[in-house]
Tab-separated table of C-alpha atoms and ligand atoms in Angstrom:
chain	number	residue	atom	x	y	z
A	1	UNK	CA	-10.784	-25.252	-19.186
A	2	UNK	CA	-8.054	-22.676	-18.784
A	3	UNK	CA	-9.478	-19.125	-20.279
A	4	UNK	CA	-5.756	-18.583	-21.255
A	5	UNK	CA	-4.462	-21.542	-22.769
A	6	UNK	CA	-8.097	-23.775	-24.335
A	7	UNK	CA	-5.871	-26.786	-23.059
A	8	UNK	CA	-7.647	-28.281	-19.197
A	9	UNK	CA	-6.116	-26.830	-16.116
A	10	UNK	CA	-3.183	-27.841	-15.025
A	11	UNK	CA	-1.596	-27.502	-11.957
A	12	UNK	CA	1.741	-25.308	-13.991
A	13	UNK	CA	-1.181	-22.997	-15.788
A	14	UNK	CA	-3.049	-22.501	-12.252
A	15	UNK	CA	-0.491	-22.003	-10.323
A	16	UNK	CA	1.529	-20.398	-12.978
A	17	UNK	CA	4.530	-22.317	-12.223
A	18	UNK	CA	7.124	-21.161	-15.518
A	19	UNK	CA	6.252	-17.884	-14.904
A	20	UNK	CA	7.203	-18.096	-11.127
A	21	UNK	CA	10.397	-20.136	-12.373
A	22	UNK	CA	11.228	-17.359	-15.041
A	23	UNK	CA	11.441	-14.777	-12.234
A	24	UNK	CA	15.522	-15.312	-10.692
A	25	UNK	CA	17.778	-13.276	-12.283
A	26	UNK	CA	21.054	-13.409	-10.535
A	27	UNK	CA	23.290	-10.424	-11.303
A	28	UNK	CA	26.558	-12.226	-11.370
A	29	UNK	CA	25.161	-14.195	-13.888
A	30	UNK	CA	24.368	-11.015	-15.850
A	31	UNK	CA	28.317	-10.052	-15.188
A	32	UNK	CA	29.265	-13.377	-16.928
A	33	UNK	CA	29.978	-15.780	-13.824
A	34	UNK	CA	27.171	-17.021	-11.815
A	35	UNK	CA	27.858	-16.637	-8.108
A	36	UNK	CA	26.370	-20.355	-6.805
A	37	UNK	CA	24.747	-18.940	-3.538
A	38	UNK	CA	22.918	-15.672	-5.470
A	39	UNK	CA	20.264	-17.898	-6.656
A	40	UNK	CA	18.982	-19.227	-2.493
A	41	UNK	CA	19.298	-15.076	-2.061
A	42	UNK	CA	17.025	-14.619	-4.166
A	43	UNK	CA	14.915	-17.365	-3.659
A	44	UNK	CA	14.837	-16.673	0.208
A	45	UNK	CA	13.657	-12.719	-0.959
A	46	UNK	CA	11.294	-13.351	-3.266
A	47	UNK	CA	9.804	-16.639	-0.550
A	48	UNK	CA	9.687	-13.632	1.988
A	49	UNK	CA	7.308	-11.234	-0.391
A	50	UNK	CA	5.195	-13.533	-0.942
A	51	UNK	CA	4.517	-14.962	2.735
A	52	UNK	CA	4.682	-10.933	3.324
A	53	UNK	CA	1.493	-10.817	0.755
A	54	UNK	CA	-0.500	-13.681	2.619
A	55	UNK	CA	0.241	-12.016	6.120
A	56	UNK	CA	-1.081	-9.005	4.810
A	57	UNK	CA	-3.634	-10.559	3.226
A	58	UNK	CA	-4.768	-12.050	6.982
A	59	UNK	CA	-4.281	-8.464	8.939
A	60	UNK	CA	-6.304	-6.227	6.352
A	61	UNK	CA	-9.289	-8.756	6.970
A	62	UNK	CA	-9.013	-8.735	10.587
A	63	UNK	CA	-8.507	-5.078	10.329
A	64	UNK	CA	-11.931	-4.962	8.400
A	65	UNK	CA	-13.604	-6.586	10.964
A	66	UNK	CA	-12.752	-4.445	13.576
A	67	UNK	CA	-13.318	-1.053	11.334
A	68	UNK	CA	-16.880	-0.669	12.953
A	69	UNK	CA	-18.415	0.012	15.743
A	70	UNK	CA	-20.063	-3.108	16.641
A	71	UNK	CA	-17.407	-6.060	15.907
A	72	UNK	CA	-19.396	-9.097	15.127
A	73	UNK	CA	-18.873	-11.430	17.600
A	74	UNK	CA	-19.680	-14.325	15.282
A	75	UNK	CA	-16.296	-12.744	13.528
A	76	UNK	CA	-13.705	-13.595	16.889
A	77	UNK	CA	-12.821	-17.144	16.099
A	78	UNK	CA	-12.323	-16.025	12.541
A	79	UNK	CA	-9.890	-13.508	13.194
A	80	UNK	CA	-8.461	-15.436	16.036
A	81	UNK	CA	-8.062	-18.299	13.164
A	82	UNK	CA	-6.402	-15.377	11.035
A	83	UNK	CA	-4.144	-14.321	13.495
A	84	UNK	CA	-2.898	-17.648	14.093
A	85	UNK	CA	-2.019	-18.152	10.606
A	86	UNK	CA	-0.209	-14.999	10.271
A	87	UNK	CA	1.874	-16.215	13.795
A	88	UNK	CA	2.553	-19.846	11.776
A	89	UNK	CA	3.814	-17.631	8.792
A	90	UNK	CA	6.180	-15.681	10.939
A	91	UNK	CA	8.190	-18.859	12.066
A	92	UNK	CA	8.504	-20.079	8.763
A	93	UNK	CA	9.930	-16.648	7.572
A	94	UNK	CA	12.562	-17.372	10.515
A	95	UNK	CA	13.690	-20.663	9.263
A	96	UNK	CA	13.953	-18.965	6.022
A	97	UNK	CA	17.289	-16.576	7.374
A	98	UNK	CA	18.537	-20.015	8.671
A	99	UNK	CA	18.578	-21.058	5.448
A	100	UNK	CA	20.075	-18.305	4.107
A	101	UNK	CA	22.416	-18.627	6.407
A	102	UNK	CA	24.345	-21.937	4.689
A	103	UNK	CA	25.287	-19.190	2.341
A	104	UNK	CA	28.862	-18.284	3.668
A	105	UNK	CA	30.181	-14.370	3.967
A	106	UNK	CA	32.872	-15.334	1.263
A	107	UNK	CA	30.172	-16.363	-0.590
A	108	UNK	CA	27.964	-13.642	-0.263
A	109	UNK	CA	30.968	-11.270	-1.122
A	110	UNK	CA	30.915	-12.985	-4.653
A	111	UNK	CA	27.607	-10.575	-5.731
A	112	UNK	CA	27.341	-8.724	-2.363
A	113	UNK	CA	28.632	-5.711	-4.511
A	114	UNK	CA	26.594	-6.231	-7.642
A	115	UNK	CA	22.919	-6.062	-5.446
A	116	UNK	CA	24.412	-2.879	-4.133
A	117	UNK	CA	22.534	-0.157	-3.170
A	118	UNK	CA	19.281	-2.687	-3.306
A	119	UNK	CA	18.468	-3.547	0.133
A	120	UNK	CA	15.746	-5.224	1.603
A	121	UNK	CA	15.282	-1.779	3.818
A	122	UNK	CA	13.417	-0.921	1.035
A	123	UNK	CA	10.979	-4.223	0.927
A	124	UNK	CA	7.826	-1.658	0.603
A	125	UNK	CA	5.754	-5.105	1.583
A	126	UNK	CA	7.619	-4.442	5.028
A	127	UNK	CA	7.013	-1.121	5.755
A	128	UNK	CA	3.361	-2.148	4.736
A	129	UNK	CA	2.923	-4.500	7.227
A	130	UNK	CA	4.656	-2.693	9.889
A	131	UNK	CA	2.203	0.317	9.394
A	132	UNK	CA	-0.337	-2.382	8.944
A	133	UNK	CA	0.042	-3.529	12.596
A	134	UNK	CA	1.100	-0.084	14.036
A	135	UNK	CA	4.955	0.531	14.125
A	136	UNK	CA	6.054	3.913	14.495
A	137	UNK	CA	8.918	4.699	12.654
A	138	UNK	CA	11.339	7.537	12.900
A	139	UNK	CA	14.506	6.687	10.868
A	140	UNK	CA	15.293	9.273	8.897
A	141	UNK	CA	16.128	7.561	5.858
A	142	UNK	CA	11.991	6.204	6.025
A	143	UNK	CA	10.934	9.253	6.718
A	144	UNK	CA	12.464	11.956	4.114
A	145	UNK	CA	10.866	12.131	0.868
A	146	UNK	CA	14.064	13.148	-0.536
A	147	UNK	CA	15.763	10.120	1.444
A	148	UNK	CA	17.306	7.119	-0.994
A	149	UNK	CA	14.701	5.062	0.051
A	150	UNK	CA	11.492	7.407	-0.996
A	151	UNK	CA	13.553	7.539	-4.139
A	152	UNK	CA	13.670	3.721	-5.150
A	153	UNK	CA	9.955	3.474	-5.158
A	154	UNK	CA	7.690	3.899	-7.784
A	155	UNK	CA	4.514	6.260	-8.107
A	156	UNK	CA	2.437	3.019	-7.448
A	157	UNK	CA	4.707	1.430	-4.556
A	158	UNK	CA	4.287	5.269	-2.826
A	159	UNK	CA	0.666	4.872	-3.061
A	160	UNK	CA	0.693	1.885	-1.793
A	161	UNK	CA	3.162	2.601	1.387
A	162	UNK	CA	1.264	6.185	1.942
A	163	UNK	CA	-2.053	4.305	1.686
A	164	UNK	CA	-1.336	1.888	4.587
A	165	UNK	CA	0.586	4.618	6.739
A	166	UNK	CA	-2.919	6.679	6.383
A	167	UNK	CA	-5.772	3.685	7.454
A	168	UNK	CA	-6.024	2.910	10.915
A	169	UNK	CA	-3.452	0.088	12.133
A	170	UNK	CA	-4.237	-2.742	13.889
A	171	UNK	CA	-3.071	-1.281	17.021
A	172	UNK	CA	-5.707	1.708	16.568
A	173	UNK	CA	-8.717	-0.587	15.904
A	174	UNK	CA	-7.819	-3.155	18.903
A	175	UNK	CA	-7.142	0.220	21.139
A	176	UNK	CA	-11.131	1.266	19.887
A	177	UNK	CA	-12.341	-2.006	20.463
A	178	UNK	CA	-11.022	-2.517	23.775
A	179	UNK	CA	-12.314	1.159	25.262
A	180	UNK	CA	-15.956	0.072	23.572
A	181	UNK	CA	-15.651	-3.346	26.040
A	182	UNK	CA	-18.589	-3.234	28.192
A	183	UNK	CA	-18.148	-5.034	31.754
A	184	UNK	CA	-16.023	-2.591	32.729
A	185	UNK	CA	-18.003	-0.002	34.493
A	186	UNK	CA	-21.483	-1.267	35.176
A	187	UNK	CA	-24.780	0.177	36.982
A	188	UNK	CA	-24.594	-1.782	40.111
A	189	UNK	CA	-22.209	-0.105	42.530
A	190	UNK	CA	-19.421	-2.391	41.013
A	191	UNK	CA	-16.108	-1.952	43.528
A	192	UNK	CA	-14.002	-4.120	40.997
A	193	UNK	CA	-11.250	-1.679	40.680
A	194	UNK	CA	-11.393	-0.760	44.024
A	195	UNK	CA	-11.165	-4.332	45.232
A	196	UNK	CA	-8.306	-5.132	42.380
A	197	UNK	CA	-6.231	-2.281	43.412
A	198	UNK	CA	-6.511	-3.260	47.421
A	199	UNK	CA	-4.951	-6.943	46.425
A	200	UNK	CA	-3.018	-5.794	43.842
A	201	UNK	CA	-0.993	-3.246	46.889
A	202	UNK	CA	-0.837	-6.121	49.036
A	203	UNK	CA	0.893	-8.099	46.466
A	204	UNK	CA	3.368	-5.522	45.633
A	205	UNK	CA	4.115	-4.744	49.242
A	206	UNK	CA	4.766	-8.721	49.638
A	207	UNK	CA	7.315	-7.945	46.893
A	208	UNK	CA	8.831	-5.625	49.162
A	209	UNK	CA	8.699	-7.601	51.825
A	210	UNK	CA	11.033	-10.769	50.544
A	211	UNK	CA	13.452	-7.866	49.164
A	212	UNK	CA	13.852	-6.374	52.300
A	213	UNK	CA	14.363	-9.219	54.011
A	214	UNK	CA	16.142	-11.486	51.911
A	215	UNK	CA	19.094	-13.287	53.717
A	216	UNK	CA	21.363	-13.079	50.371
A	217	UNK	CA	20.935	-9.478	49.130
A	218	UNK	CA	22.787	-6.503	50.965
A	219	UNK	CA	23.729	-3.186	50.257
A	220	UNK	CA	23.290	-1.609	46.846
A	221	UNK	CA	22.159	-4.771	45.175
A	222	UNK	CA	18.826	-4.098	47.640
A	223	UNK	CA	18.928	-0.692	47.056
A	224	UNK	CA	18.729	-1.283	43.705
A	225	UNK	CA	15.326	-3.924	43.677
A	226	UNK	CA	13.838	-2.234	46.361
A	227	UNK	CA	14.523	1.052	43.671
A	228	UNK	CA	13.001	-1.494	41.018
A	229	UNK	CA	9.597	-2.559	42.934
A	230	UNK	CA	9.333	1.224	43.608
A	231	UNK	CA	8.878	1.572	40.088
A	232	UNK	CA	6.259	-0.888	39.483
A	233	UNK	CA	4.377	0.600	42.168
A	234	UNK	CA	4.330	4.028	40.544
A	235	UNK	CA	3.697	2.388	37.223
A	236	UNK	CA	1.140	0.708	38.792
A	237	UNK	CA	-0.467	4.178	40.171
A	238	UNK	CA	-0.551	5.504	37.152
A	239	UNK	CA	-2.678	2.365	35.692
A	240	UNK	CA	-6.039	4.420	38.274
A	241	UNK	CA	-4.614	7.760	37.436
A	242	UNK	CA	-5.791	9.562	34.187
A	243	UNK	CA	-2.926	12.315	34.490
A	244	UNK	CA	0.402	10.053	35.626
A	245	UNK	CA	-1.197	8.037	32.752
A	246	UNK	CA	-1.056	10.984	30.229
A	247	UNK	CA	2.186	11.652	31.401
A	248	UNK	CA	3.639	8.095	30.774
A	249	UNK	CA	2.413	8.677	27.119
A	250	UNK	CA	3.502	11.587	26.805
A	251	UNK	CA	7.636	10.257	27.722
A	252	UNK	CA	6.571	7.359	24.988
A	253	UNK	CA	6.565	4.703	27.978
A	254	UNK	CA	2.999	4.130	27.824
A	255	UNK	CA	0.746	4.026	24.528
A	256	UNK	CA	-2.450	2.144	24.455
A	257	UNK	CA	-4.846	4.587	26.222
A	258	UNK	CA	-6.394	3.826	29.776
A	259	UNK	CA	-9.630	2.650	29.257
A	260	UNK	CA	-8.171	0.593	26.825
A	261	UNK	CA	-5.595	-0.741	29.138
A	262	UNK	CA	-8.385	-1.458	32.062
A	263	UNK	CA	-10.047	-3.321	29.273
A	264	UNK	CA	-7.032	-5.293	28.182
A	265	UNK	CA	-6.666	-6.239	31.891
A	266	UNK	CA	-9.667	-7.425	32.595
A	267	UNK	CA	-9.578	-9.839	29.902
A	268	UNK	CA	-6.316	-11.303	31.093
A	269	UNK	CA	-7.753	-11.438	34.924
A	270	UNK	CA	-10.827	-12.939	34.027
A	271	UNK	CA	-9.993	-14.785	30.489
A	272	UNK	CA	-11.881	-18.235	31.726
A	273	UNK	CA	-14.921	-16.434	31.755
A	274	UNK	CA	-16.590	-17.570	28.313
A	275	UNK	CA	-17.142	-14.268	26.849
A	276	UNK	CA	-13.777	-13.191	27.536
A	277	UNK	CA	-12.288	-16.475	26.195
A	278	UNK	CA	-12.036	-15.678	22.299
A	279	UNK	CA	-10.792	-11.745	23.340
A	280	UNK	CA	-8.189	-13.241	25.597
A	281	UNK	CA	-6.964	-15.411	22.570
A	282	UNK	CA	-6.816	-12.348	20.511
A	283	UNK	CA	-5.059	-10.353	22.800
A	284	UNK	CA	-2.305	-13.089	23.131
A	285	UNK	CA	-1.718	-13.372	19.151
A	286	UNK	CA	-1.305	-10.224	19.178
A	287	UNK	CA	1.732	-10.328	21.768
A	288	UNK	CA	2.698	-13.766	19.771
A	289	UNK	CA	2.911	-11.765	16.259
A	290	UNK	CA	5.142	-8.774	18.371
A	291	UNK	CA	7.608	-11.415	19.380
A	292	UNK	CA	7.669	-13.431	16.702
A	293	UNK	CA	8.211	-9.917	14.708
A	294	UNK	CA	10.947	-9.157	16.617
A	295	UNK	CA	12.971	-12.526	16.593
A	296	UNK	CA	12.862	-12.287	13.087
A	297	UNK	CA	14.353	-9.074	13.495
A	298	UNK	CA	17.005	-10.343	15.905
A	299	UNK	CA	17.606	-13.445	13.986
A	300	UNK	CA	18.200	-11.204	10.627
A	301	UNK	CA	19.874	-8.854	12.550
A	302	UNK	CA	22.565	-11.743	13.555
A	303	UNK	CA	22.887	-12.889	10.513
A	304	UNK	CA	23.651	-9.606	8.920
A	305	UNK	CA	26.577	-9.398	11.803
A	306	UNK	CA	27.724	-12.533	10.887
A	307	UNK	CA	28.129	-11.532	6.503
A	308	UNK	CA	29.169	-8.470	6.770
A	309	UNK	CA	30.381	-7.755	10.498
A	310	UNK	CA	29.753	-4.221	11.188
A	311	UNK	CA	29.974	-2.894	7.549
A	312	UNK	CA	27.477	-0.354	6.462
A	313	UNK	CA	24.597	-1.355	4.686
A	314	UNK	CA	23.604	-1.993	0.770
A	315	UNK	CA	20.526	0.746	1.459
A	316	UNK	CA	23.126	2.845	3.355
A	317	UNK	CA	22.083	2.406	6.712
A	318	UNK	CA	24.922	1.589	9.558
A	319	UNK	CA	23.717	-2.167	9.082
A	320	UNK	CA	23.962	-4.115	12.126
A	321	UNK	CA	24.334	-1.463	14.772
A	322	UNK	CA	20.962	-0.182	13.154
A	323	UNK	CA	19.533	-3.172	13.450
A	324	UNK	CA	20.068	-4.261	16.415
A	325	UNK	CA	18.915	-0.197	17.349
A	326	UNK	CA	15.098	-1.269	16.088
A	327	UNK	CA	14.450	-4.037	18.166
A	328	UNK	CA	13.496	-2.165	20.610
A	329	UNK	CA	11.622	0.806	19.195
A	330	UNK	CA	9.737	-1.358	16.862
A	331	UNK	CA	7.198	-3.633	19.530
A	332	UNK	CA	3.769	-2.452	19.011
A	333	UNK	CA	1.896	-4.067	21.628
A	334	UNK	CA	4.072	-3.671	24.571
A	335	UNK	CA	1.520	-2.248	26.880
A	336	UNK	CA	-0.070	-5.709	26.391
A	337	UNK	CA	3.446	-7.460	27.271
A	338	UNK	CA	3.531	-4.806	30.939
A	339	UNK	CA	-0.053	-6.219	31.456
A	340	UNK	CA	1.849	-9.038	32.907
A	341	UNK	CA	3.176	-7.201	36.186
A	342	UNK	CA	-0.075	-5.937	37.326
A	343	UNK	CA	-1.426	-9.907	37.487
A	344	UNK	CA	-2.880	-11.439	40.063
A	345	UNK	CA	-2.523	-15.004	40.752
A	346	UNK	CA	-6.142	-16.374	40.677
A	347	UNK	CA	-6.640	-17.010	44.690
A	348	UNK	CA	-6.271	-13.117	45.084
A	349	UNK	CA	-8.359	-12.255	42.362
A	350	UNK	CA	-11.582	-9.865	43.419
A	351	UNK	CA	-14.348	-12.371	43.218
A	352	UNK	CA	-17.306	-10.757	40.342
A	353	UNK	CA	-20.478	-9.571	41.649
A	354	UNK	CA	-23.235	-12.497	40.941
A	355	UNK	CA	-24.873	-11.095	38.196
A	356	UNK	CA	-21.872	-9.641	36.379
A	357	UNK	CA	-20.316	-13.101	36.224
A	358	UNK	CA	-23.673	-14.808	34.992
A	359	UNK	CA	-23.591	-12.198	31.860
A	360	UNK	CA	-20.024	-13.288	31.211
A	361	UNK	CA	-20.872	-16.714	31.021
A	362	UNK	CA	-23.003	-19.027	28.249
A	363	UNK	CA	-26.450	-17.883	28.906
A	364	UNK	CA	-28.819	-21.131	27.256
A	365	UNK	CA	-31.193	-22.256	29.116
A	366	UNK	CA	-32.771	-25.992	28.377
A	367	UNK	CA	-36.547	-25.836	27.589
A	368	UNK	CA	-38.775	-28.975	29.568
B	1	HEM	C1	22.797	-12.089	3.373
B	1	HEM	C2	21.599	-11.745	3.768
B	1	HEM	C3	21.221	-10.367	4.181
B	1	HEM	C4	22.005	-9.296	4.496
B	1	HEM	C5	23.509	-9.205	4.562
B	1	HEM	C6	21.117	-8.207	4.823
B	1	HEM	C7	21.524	-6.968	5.214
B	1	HEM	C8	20.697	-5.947	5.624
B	1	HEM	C9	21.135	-4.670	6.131
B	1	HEM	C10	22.582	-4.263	6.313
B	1	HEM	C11	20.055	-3.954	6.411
B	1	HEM	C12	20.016	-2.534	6.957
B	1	HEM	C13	19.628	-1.575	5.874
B	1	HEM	C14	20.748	-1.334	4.902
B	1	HEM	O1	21.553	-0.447	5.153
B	1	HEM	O2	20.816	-2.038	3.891
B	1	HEM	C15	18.907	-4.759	6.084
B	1	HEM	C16	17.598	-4.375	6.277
B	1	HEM	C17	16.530	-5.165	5.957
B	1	HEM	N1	16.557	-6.410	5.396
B	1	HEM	FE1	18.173	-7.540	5.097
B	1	HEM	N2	19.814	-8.637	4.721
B	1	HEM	C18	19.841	-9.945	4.316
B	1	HEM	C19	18.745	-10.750	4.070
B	1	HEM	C20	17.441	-10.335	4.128
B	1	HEM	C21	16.294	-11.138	3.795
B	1	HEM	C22	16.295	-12.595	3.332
B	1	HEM	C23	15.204	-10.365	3.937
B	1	HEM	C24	13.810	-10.798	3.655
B	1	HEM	C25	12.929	-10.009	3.087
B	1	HEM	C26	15.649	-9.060	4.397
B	1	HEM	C27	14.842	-7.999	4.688
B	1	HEM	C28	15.273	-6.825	5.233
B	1	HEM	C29	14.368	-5.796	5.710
B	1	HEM	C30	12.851	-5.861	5.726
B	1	HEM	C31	15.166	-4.767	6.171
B	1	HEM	C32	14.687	-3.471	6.839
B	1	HEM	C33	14.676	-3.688	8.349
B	1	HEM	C34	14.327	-2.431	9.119
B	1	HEM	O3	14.470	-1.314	8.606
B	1	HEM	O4	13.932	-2.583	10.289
B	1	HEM	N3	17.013	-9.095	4.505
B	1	HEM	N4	19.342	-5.975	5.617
């Protein structure tokens, strides 16, 4: 029996369907003549918020489990399970803009100036989940208290945003997690890094190699990759080096911290290993939920060119030119995307000492 209504449950009372119906209120409407498209604007919003609620829903448990000092390894395939929701989510949210985007500019420009100055800049759901997973922001008009967008939030909505920008993000937890991995430094003389960074120079000097003496690049075009591999191998020095590390963080190019990143690494070298299996997985939704974060943010981005062409925004930002600025600035886990140029292909890899590899495998033993 519904406790509201004494009449059974029904799938309108459950899922309180009128109410959810009773919940569009287009403006032009309000001014006397409906706009046709304002009602898919809204719908496409309000479709966002709540998919926003469920992907938050996802990360604050898989934050929770990763909040202590011992993650339960029983807990990996659910927050692998999690994580792969929230990545599902994300594409539906883009098909959502495409959607949106049957809605013509002249169309748009039939209410675009009744939402005005509402702007989904100041979806607090947003900035949730961006703090949620770890994004540092520095726009001014996020950061200011006295900014317009501080200002359009309620006592409760500040709480909410100041809450989340407070508890450790997912990027924090993972970072924790990943310095706590054991493997990497055992008792037993292990020369893994050694060993790693002997094949890994051979590999890079190979690089070298075919740029130097490739038959179709001359002059500054070789200059210019040989400058390139040069780079990598100082980026690479500073992957053994605790100070050119430090230093890398400190000019913002580097963030996740180096024990972390050996950690990180050895996952992704060794990620058939069944220990390292479920970890691997994790470390790879988390790269999927960064990308898929940031083509929604490209695909929005396009489609805010495309309505209003380089117009300033409702919430008083420069609109697409900002945009188009965060894509960028906004990746969280890019130290786990630059894991990729310090791989091995698996001939080269250092082989693991004996006993190291049985601990990384399935340990049960049949009893006669
Ligand atoms: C016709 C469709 C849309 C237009 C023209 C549009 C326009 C804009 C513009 C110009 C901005 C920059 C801030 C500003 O000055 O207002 C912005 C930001 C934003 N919009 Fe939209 N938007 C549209 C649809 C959507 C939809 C469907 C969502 C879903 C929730 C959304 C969510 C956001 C968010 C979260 C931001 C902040 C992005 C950031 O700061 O990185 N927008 N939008």
């Amino acid at each position: 029996m519904d406790k509201i209504s004494s009449r059974p449950l029904s799938y309108g009372s459950y899922l309180r369907v009128p109410e959810l119906l009773n919940l569009q209120f287009p403006k032009s409407l309000e001014h006397g003549k409906e706009a046709h498209d304002e009602l898919l604007f809204i719908v496409v919003h309000q479709a966002h918020e709540l998919w926003f609620k469920q992907i938050l829903h996802e990360l604050n448990s898989v934050s929770g489990m990763f909040a202590t000092n011992r993650v339960d390894e029983k807990m990996m395939g659910t927050a692998v399970g999690r994580l792969t929701r929230v990545t599902e989510i994300q594409k539906v949210l883009i098909d959502h803009l495409r959607i949106l985007e049957t809605m013509t500019p002249l169309d748009f420009l039939e209410f675009r100036d009744l939402v005005s100055p509402a702007s989904g800049f100041q979806s607090v759901q947003f900035r949730i989940l961006e703090s949620t997973l770890g994004v540092r922001r520095e726009h001014p008009l996020l950061a200011n208290p006295e900014s317009p967008f501080a200002k359009s939030l309620t006592p409760e909505e500040m709480t909410q945003m100041r809450q989340a920008e407070s508890a450790p993000s997912l990027f924090a937890l993972i970072e924790k997690w990943l310095e706590r991995t054991p493997f990497i430094e055992t008792q037993d003389g292990f020369t893994f890094w050694q060993e790693y960074q002997n094949a890994l120079k051979q590999h890079l000097s190979r690089d070298r190699e075919f740029i130097a003496n490739h038959p179709l690049l001359v002059g500054e075009e070789k200059a210019r990759q040989l400058g390139e591999v040069e780079k990598t191998e100082n980026y690479f020095q500073a992957l053994f080096d605790t100070q050119l590390h430090q230093d890398l963080v400190d000019k913002g190019v580097r963030r996740l911290s180096l024990r972390a990143t050996h950690a990180a690494l050895f996952i992704n070298l060794y990620r058939e290993e069944p220990i390292l299996h479920l970890p691997f997985r994790l470390l790879t939704l988390l790269v999927d939920i960064d990308e898929l974060l940031q083509q929604w943010r490209a695909q929005h981005a396009i489609m805010v060119h495309r309505m209003i062409g380089i117009r300033v925004g409702t919430g008083g930002s420069l609109g697409y030119a900002y945009l188009r600025a965060t894509l960028d600035k906004t990746k969280v886990f890019a130290d786990l995307f630059n894991l990729s140029t310090f791989l091995l292909p698996r001939s080269s890899l250092p082989a693991l000492p004996q006993n190291l590899e049985q601990r990384l495998g399935f340990a049960f033993q049949q009893q006669n």
